[in-house]
Each structure stands twice: as C-alpha cells, then as structure tokens.
Short mmCIF file of C-alpha atoms and ligand atoms in Angstrom, two decimals:
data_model
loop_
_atom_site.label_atom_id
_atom_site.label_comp_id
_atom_site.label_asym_id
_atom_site.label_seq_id
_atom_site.Cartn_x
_atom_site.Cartn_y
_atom_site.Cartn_z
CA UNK A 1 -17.00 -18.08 -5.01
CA UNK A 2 -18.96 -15.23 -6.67
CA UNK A 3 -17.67 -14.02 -9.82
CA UNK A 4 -18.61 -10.66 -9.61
CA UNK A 5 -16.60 -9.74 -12.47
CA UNK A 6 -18.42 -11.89 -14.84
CA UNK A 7 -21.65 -11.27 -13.37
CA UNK A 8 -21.60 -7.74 -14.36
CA UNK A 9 -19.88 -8.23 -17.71
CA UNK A 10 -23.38 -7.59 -19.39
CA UNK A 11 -23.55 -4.23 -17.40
CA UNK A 12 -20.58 -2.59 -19.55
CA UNK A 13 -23.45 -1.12 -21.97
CA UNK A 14 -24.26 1.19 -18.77
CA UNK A 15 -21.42 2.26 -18.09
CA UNK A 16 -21.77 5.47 -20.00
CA UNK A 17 -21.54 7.78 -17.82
CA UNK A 18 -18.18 8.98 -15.86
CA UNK A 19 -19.07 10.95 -12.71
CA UNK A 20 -15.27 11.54 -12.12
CA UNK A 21 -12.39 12.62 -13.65
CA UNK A 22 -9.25 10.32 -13.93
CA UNK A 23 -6.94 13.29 -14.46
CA UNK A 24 -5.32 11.78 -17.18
CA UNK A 25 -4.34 8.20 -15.69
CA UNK A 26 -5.38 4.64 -16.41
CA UNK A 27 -9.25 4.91 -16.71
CA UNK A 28 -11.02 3.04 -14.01
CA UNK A 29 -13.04 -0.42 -13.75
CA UNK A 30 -16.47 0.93 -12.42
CA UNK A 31 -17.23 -2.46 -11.03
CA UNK A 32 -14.55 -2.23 -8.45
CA UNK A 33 -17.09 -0.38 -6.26
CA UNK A 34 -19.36 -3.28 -6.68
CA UNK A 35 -16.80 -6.21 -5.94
CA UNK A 36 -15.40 -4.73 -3.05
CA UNK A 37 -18.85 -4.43 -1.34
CA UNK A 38 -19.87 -8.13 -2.62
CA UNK A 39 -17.03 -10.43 -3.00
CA UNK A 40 -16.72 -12.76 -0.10
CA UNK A 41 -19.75 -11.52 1.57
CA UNK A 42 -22.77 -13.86 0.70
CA UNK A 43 -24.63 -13.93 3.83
CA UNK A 44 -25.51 -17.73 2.70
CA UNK A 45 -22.17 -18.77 4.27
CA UNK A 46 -22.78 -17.32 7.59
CA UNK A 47 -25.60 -20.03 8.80
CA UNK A 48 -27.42 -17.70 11.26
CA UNK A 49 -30.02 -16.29 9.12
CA UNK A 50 -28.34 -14.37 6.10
CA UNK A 51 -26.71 -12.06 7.61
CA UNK A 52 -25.32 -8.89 5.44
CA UNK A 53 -22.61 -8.13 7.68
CA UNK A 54 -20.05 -10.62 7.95
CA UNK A 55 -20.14 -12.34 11.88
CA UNK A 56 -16.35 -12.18 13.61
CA UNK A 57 -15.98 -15.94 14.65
CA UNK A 58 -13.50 -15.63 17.55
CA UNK A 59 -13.51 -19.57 18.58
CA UNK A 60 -9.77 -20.33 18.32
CA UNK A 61 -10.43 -24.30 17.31
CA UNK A 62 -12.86 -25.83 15.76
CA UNK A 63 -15.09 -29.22 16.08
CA UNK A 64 -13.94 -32.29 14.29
CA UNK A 65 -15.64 -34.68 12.96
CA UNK A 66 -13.48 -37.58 13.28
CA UNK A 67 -9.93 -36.94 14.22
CA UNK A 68 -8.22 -35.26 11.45
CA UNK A 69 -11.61 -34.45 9.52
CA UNK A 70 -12.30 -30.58 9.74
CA UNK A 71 -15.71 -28.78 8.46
CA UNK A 72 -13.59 -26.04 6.78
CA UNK A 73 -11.18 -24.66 9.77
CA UNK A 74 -9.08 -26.64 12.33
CA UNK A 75 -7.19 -24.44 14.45
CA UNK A 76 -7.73 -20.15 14.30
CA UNK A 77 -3.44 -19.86 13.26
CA UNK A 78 -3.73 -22.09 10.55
CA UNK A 79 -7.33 -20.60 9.50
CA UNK A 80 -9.90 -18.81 10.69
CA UNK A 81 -13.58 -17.88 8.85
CA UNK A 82 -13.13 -14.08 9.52
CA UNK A 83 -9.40 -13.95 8.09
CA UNK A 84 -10.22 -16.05 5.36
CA UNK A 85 -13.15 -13.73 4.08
CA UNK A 86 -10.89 -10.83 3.92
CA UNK A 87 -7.71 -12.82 2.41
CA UNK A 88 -10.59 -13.79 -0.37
CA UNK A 89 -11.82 -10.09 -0.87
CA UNK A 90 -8.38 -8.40 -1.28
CA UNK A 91 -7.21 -11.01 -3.29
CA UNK A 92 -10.30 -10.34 -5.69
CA UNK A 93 -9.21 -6.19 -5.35
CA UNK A 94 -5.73 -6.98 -6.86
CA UNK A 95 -6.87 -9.51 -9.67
CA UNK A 96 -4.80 -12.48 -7.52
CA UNK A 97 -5.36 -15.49 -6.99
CA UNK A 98 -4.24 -16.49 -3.39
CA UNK A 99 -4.31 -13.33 -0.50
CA UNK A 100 -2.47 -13.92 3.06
CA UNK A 101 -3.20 -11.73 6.15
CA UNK A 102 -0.77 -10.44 8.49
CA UNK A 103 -0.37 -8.43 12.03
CA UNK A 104 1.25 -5.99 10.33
CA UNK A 105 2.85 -5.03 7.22
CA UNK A 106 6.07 -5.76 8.38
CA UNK A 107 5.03 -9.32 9.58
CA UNK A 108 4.26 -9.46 5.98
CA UNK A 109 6.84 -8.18 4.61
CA UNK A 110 9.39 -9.94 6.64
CA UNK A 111 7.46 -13.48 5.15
CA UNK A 112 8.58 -12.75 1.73
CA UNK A 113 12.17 -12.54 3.09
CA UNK A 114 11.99 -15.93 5.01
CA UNK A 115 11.43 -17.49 1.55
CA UNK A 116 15.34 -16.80 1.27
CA UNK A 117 17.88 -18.96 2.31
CA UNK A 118 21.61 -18.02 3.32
CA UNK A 119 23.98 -16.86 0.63
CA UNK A 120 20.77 -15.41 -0.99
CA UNK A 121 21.23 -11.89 -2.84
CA UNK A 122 17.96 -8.94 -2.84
CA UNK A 123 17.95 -6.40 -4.91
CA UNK A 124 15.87 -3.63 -3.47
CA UNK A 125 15.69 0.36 -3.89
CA UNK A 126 17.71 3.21 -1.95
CA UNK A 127 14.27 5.15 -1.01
CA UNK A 128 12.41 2.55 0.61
CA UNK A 129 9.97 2.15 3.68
CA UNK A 130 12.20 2.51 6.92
CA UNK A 131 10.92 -0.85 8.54
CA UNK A 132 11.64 -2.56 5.15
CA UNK A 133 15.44 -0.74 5.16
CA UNK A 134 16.50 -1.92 8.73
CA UNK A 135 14.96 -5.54 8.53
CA UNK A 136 17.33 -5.57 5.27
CA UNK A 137 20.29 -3.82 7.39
CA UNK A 138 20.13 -5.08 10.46
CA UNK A 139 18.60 -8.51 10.12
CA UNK A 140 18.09 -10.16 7.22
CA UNK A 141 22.25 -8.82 7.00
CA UNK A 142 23.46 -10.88 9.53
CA UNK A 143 21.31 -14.47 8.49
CA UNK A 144 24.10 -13.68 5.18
CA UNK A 145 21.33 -12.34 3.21
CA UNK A 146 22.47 -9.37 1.48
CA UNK A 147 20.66 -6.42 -0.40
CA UNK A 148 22.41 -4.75 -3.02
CA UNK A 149 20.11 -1.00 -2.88
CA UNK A 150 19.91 1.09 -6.09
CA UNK A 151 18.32 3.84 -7.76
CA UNK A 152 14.94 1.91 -9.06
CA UNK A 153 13.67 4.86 -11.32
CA UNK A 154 16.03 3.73 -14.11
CA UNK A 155 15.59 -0.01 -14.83
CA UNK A 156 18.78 -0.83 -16.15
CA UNK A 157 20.60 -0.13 -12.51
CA UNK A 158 18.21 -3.52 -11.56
CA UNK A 159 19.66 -5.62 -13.79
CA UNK A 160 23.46 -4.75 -13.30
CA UNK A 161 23.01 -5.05 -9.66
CA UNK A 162 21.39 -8.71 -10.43
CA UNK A 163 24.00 -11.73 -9.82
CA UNK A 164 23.70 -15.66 -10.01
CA UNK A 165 22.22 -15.58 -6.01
CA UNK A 166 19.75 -12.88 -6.65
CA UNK A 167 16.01 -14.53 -5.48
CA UNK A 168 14.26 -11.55 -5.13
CA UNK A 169 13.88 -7.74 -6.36
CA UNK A 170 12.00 -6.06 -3.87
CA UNK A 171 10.54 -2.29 -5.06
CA UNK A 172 8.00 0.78 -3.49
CA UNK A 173 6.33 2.22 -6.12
CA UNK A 174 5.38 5.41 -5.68
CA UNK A 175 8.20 5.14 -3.03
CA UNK A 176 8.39 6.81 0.94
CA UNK A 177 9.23 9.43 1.54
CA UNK A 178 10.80 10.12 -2.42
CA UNK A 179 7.74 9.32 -4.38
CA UNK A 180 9.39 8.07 -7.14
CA UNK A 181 8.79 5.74 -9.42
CA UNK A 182 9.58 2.52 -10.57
CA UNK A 183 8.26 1.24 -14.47
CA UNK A 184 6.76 -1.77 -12.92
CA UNK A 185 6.23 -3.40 -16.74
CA UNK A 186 10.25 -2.91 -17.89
CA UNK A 187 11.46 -4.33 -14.45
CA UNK A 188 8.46 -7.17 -14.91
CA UNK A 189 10.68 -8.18 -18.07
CA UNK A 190 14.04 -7.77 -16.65
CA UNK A 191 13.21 -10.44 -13.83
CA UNK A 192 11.67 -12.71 -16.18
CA UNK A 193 14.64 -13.38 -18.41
CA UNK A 194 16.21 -14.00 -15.30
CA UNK A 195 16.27 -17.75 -13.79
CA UNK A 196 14.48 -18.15 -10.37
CA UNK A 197 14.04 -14.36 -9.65
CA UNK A 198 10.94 -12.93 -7.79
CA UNK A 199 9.19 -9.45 -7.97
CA UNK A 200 7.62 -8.33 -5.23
CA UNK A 201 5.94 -4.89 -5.28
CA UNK A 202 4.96 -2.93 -2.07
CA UNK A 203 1.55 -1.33 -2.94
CA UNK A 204 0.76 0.52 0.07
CA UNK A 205 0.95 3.79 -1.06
CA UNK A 206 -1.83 3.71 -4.02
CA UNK A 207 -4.05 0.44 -2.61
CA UNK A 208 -5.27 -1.98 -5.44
CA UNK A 209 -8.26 0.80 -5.98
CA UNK A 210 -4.97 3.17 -8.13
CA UNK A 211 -2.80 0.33 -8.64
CA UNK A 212 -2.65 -3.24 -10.01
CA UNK A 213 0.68 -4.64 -10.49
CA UNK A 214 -0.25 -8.18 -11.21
CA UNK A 215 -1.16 -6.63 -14.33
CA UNK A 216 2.30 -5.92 -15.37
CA UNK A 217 3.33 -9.06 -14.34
CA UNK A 218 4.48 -9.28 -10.98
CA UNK A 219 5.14 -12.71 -8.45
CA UNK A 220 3.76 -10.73 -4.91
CA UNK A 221 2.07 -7.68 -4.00
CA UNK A 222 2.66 -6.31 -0.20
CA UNK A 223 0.36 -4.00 1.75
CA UNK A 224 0.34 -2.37 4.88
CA UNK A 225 -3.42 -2.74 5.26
CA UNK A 226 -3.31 -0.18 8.45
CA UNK A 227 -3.05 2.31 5.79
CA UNK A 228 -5.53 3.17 2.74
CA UNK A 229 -6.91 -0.26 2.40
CA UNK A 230 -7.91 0.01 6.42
CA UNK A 231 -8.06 4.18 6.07
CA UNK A 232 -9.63 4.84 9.66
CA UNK A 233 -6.27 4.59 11.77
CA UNK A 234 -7.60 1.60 13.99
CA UNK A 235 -6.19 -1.46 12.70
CA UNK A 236 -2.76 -2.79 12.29
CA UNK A 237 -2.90 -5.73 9.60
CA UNK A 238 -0.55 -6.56 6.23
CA UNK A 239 -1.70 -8.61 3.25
CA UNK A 240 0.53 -10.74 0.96
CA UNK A 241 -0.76 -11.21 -2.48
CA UNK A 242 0.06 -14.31 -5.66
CA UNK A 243 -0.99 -15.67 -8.56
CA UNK A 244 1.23 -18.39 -7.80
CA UNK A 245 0.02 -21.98 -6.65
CA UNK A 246 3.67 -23.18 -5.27
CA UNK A 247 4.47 -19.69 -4.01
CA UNK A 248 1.08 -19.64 -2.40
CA UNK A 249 2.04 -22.99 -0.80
CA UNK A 250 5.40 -21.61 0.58
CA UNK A 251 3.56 -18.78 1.61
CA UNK A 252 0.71 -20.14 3.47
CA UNK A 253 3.42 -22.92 5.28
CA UNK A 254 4.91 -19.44 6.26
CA UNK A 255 1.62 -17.73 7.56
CA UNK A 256 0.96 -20.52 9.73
CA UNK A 257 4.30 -21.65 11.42
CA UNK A 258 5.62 -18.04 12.06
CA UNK A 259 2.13 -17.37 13.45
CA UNK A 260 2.27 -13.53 12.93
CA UNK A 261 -1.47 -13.70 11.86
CA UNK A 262 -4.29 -11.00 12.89
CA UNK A 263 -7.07 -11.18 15.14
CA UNK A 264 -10.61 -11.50 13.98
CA UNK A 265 -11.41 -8.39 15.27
CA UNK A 266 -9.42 -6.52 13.35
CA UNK A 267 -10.28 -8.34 10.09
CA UNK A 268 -13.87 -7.58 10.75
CA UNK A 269 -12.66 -3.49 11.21
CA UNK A 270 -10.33 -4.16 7.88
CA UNK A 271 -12.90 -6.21 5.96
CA UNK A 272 -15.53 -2.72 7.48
CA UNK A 273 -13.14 0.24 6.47
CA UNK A 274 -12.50 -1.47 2.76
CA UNK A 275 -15.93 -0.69 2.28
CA UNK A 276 -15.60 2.48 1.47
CA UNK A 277 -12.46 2.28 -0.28
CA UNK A 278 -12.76 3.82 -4.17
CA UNK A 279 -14.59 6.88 -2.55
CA UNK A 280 -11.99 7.61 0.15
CA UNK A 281 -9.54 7.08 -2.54
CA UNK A 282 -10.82 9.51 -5.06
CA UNK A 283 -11.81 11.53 -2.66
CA UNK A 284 -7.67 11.29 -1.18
CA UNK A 285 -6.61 11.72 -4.91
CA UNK A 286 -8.90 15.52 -5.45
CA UNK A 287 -7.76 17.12 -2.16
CA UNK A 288 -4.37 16.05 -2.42
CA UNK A 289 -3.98 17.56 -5.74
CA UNK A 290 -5.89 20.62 -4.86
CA UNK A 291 -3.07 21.08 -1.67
CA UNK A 292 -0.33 20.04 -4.56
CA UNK A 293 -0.97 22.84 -6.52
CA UNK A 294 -1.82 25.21 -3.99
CA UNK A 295 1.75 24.45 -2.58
CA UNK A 296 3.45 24.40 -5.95
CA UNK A 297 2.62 28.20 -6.16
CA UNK A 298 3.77 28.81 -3.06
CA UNK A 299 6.27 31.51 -1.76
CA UNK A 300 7.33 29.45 0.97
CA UNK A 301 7.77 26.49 -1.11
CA UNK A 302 11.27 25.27 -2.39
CA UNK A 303 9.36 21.89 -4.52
CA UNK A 304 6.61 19.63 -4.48
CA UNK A 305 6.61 15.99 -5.41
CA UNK A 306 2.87 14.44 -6.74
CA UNK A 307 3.08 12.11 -9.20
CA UNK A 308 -0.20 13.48 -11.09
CA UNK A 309 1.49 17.14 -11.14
CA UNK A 310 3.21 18.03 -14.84
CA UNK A 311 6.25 18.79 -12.94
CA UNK A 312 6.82 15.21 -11.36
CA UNK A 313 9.44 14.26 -13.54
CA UNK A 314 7.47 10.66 -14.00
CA UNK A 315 4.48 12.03 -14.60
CA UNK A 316 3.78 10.71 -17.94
CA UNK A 317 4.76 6.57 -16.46
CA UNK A 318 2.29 7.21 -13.21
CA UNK A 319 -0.34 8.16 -15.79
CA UNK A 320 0.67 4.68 -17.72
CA UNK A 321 0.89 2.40 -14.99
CA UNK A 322 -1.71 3.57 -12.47
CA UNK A 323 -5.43 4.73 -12.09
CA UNK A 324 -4.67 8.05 -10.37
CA UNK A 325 -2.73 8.76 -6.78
CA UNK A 326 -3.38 8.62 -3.64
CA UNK A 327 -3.16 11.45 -1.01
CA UNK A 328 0.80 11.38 -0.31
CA UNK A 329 2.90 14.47 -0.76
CA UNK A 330 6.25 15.19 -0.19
CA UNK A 331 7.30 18.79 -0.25
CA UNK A 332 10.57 21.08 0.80
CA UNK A 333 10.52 23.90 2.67
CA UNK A 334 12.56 26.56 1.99
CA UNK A 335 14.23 26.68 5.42
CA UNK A 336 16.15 24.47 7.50
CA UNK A 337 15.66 22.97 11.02
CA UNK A 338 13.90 25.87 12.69
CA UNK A 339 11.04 26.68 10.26
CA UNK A 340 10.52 23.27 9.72
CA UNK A 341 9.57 22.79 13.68
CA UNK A 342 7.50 26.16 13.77
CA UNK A 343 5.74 24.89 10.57
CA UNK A 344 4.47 21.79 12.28
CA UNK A 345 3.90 23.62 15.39
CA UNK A 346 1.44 25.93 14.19
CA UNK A 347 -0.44 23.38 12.43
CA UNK A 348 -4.18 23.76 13.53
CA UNK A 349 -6.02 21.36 11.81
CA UNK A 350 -3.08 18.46 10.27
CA UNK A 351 -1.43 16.45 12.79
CA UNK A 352 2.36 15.65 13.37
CA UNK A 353 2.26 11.75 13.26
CA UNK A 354 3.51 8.60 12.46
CA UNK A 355 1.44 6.74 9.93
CA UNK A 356 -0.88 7.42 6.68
CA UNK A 357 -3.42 6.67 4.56
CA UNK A 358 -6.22 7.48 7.20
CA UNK A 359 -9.15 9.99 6.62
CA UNK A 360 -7.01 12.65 8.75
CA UNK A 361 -4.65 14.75 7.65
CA UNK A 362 -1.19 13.72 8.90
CA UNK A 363 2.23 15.64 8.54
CA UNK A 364 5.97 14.12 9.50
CA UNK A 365 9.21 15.62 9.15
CA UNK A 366 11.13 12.41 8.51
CA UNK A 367 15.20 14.01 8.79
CA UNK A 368 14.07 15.10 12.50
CA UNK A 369 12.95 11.22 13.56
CA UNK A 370 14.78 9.78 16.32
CA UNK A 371 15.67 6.74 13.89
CA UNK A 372 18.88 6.19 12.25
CA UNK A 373 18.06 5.09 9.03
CA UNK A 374 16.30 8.51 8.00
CA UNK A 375 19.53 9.90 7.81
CA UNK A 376 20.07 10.65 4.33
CA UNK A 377 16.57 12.19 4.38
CA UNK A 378 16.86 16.31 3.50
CA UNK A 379 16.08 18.41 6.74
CA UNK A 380 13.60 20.28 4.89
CA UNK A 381 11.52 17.34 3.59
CA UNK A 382 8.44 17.28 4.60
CA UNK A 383 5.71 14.26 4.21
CA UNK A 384 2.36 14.96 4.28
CA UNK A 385 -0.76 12.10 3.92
CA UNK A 386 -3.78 14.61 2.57
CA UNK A 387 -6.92 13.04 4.18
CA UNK A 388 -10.66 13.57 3.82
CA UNK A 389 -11.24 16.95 5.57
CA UNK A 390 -12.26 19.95 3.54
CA UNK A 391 -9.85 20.76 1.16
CA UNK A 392 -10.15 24.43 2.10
CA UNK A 393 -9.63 24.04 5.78
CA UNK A 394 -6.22 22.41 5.06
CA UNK A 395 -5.39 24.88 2.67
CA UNK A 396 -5.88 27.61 4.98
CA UNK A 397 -3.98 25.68 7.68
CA UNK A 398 -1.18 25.20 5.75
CA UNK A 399 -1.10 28.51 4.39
CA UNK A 400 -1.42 30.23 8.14
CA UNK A 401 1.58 27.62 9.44
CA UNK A 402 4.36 28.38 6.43
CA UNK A 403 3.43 32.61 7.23
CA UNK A 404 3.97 32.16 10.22
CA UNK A 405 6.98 30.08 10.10
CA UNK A 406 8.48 31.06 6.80
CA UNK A 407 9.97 34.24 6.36
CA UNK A 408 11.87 34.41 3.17
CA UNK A 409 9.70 36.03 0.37
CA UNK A 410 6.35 36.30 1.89
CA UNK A 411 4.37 38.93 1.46
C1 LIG B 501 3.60 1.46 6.97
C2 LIG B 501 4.29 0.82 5.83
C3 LIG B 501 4.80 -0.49 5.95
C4 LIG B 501 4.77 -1.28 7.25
O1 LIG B 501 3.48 -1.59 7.64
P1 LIG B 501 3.05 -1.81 9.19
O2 LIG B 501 1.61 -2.12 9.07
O3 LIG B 501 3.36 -0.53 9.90
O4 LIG B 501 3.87 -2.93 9.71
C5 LIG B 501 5.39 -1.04 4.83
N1 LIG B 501 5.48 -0.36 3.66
C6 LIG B 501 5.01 0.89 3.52
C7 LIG B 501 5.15 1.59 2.21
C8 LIG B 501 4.39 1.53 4.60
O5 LIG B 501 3.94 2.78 4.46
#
C-alpha cells in the first residue's frame, strides 16, 4: 500500500504558505488533498495498461485456481476489487486502519448494532439522526436491546446513564437537526475506564476532511457516504471505520453474511465524487458561514445554530476538536406553521428536500415531516445544507423568501 503520508513527510518545509483560512479551528493537514487523490489508486494494480482511473470490475465471482485458492477475490459479497479500493481510501481519510462499505448508512449503522446481543444496554443521544432513533425504538427495542437517550453535550449524563450491560455509546457530533456537540476526547475517557464499552461516532455531518475522531480515541467511525464524502446526490453508500483487528473481524463476518454491501457502480461514483472532497468542503464551510451571518442579523430571524459562529454556545470545543464545519445550518424562524410553508415556498434557487451534503442547496422543515419521531422537533426549525452555488444568489433567495413570508419587523 502507498504510504502517502510518509512519502510527503519531506514536503513539510513547503508547506509555507496557507491559501485558506481555518477560521480559528484545528489547522489543516495539506497533504489530505494529495492522499485522497492517490491512495488506493496506483494504476499498477489494474493490469490493463496503467490506467489512472480506477476500472469498475462488475464480475460477481471470480476464477480459482484450485478449489479454495483465490487470486485476491472469491465471490463479489464477500469482496470485490472496486469496493475494496474505496474501503482502502476512506480508511486512509480517517487515519484507520480497516474501512467497510455499505448500501447505505443505515445498513451501516444497523452493523454496529448487530454486534449486540440480547440483554445488551446503548447509550446514545436525544438529538440524533431519525433512521438511527427508530432502528433504536422500534427494532433494536424489541430484540431486548435497550437505549438509554441523554443529553450528550455534557459528558457526565454518559456516564450515569452507563450500567454493567452497556456495550456501546453511540453519539452525532455536530448532531441533526440540533447541531450540538459532543467533547469527543472527555467521552473517549469515560468509555475507556469502562470494561467492554465501545464508542462509535457518526461523522457524517463534517466528513474525515473537518473531522477525525480516531484521534481522540474512538473504537468506530460511521458515515453516510451519500452525503459530503459522495457530495453529488447520486449515490447511496455507508462506510464503517476501526483501528481494531478483532472488531474488524466481527465486522467484516458482518459485512459479508448480512450482505447489505454496494454495487461497484456506485463505488466507482463514491471513489469519483471523493475526489474533490477538501475543496467542496471548504468551499461548503465559506458559504455556509457567509449565509450564517447574514441570517444572524436578520429581522426575520429568531436564532441561528453554526458551530464556527461566536454565538454557538460550543464554539470554543468545535474549534478544539475539528478542522472547520461543514455547510449545515439550523435556524428558527420567527413564526409558526404558516410562514414556515410560505418561506419554503418562495424559495427560488434552494430546494425543499430530503438529504444533504450535496453541491445544491437543500432546505427541510423537519417538525412538518410526515414521520413520527420528529415530533419533539420545534415547528419553526428549519435545516438548511448550504451547497456550492454562489453565495450571493442564496443570500438573495433567502432574503426575498423570509420578506415575503415574514412579516413581523421587516422593513
Ligand atoms: C443520512 C444520514 C444517515 C443515514 O444514511 P443513509 O445513507 O441515508 O442510510 C445517518 N446519519 C446521519 C447523520 C445522516 O445524515
């Protein structure tokens, strides 16, 4: 495997000069660019002629050469060349060891829970992805697997809510649709003096690019690859990520006999949109601060939640604990039902949809979703997922929608 990191370690006398601001956070590795273009990709693995772009090798078995003897792959569940490239690349991203590709995030997700038994306790966080809240609810309930949920942002509600069957603490950091926080290092050290409990962190919201909790000392990182780390709206995938061999082991036994694994097409279009990952990201991370602030001065504006804003009441720990945000906003209205529909309505340019992370601007008002568990969501929250249009356009759009819809105070 290239070492990409030690390949460049001579280079640090370059790196001189910064092009872009961090805003205050963790300062970036510059070679991230470098290893997510080159890790995983030497075309000297791909026989027919060096190709730069990795080939999508949709054969579903593989030749033997005696029975039992395998080249490298046997069968396209248990392995295939195309998912095993990008496994290798995001594993590289994150600093892990071992990386595991799903159909979905929840298909991932859901594998970290099968490594539970009955009688098994979670400890997991009130503001958490919907999927993630009903599989602990509504299924993961009835196999007698129960979730104790609490407020993560202070640490010590973790530990009380930790008993003698507790396997696993399961957090969001930045969380959906709150965006708060959880001190990823202080929880780290509260499930390590703690016998045979896991961490897993669910990473989706920043990508490995603005966060790296392995390096706080974590057992798994989750992603829903079909947002940032995908970014173009077109594939559904999920990654598990470890540093540990018999977790890996578990893991991988997992992958392969719940079968939830995704095509090679779409880890060709995953292994494709990562490409371009660090400058979507910063690129996320300037317009969705420049539509923070704009709506932090708004008249139409009750609050705004960004994690890199002064008013985020966590805003020195996101500056600690990651390398900047991505383009996720929450914000409240002031309003109620009503202006919250004609906001959305008279959106020009942002779309009303599901989903985030992708280069266009999407908007969802989660309290008015058909789905149950949103319940205890504020009417007037609204989630918005800044993408890579000009910043200008979506001020404007948002600033004709809440005039239009907002009446109270505007001039
Ligand atoms: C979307 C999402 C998931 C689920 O991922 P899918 O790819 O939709 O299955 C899990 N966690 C977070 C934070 C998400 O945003």
């Amino acid at each position: 495997m290239l070492k990409i990191g030690k390949k460049f370690a001579n280079f640090s006398k370059f790196r001189l000069i910064t092009t872009t601001s961090t805003y205050g956070f963790r300062e970036q590795d510059p070679s991230f660019a470098t290893k997510i273009i080159h890790v995983a990709q030497e075309p000297e693995q791909w026989s027919d002629g060096n190709p730069i772009v990795m080939p999508i090798s949709l054969s579903t078995t593989f030749k033997q050469e005696a029975p039992g003897k395998f080249v490298s792959c046997e069968y396209s569940r248990l392995d295939n060349p195309t998912r095993n490239t990008v496994e290798r690349i995001v594993a590289s991203l994150e600093g892990a060891k071992y990386g595991l590709a799903y159909s979905s995030g929840m298909a991932a997700i859901t594998t970290v829970f099968n490594l539970l038994s009955p009688g098994d306790h979670i400890v997991s966080s009130t503001d958490l992805y919907g999927g993630t809240s009903i599989y602990l609810k509504q299924v993961a309930d009835r196999l007698n697997i129960k979730t104790t949920f609490v407020d993560v942002t202070d640490p010590a509600n973790i530990e009380k809510a930790i008993n003698e069957n507790t396997r696993l603490v399961w957090m969001e950091t930045p969380s959906n649709p709150g965006l708060n926080l959880v001190d990823i290092e202080k929880v780290a050290a509260i499930v390590r003096s703690k016998n045979n409990v896991l961490l897993a962190i669910d990473n989706t919201f920043l990508s490995p690019y603005f966060q790296r909790p392995f390096e706080f000392g974590v057992d798994i990182v989750v992603h829903s690859a079909t947002k940032y780390l995908n970014g173009h709206s077109d594939v559904l995938m999920g990654i598990l990520l470890t540093n540990d061999d018999q977790l890996h082991d578990r893991l991988r036994f997992l992958q392969r006999t719940i079968g939830a694994v995704p095509s090679p097409f779409e880890c060709y279009l995953l292994n494709r949109g990562m490409k371009t990952l660090p400058v979507r990201m910063r690129q996320h991370m300037e317009n969705g601060l420049a539509v923070a602030r704009f709506l932090e001065n708004h008249p139409s504006i009750e609050r705004v939640l960004h994690p890199g804003l002064l008013s985020h009441p966590q805003h020195e720990l996101a500056k600690r604990q990651s390398y900047g945000h991505s383009g996720m906003i929450t914000f409240f209205l002031k309003g109620g039902k009503p202006e919250c529909r004609a906001f959305v309505k008279r959106l020009k340019v942002i779309i009303l949809g599901e989903s985030l992370g992708g280069y266009e601007s999407l908007v969802k008002i989660p309290a008015l979703m058909p789905e149950s568990y949103q319940l205890g969501v504020p009417v007037n929250l609204i989630r918005l997922s800044v993408g890579l249009e000009y910043v200008g356009d979506l001020i404007a759009d948002l600033d004709q929608a809440l005039k239009a819809a907002v009446h109270c105070n505007v001039d």
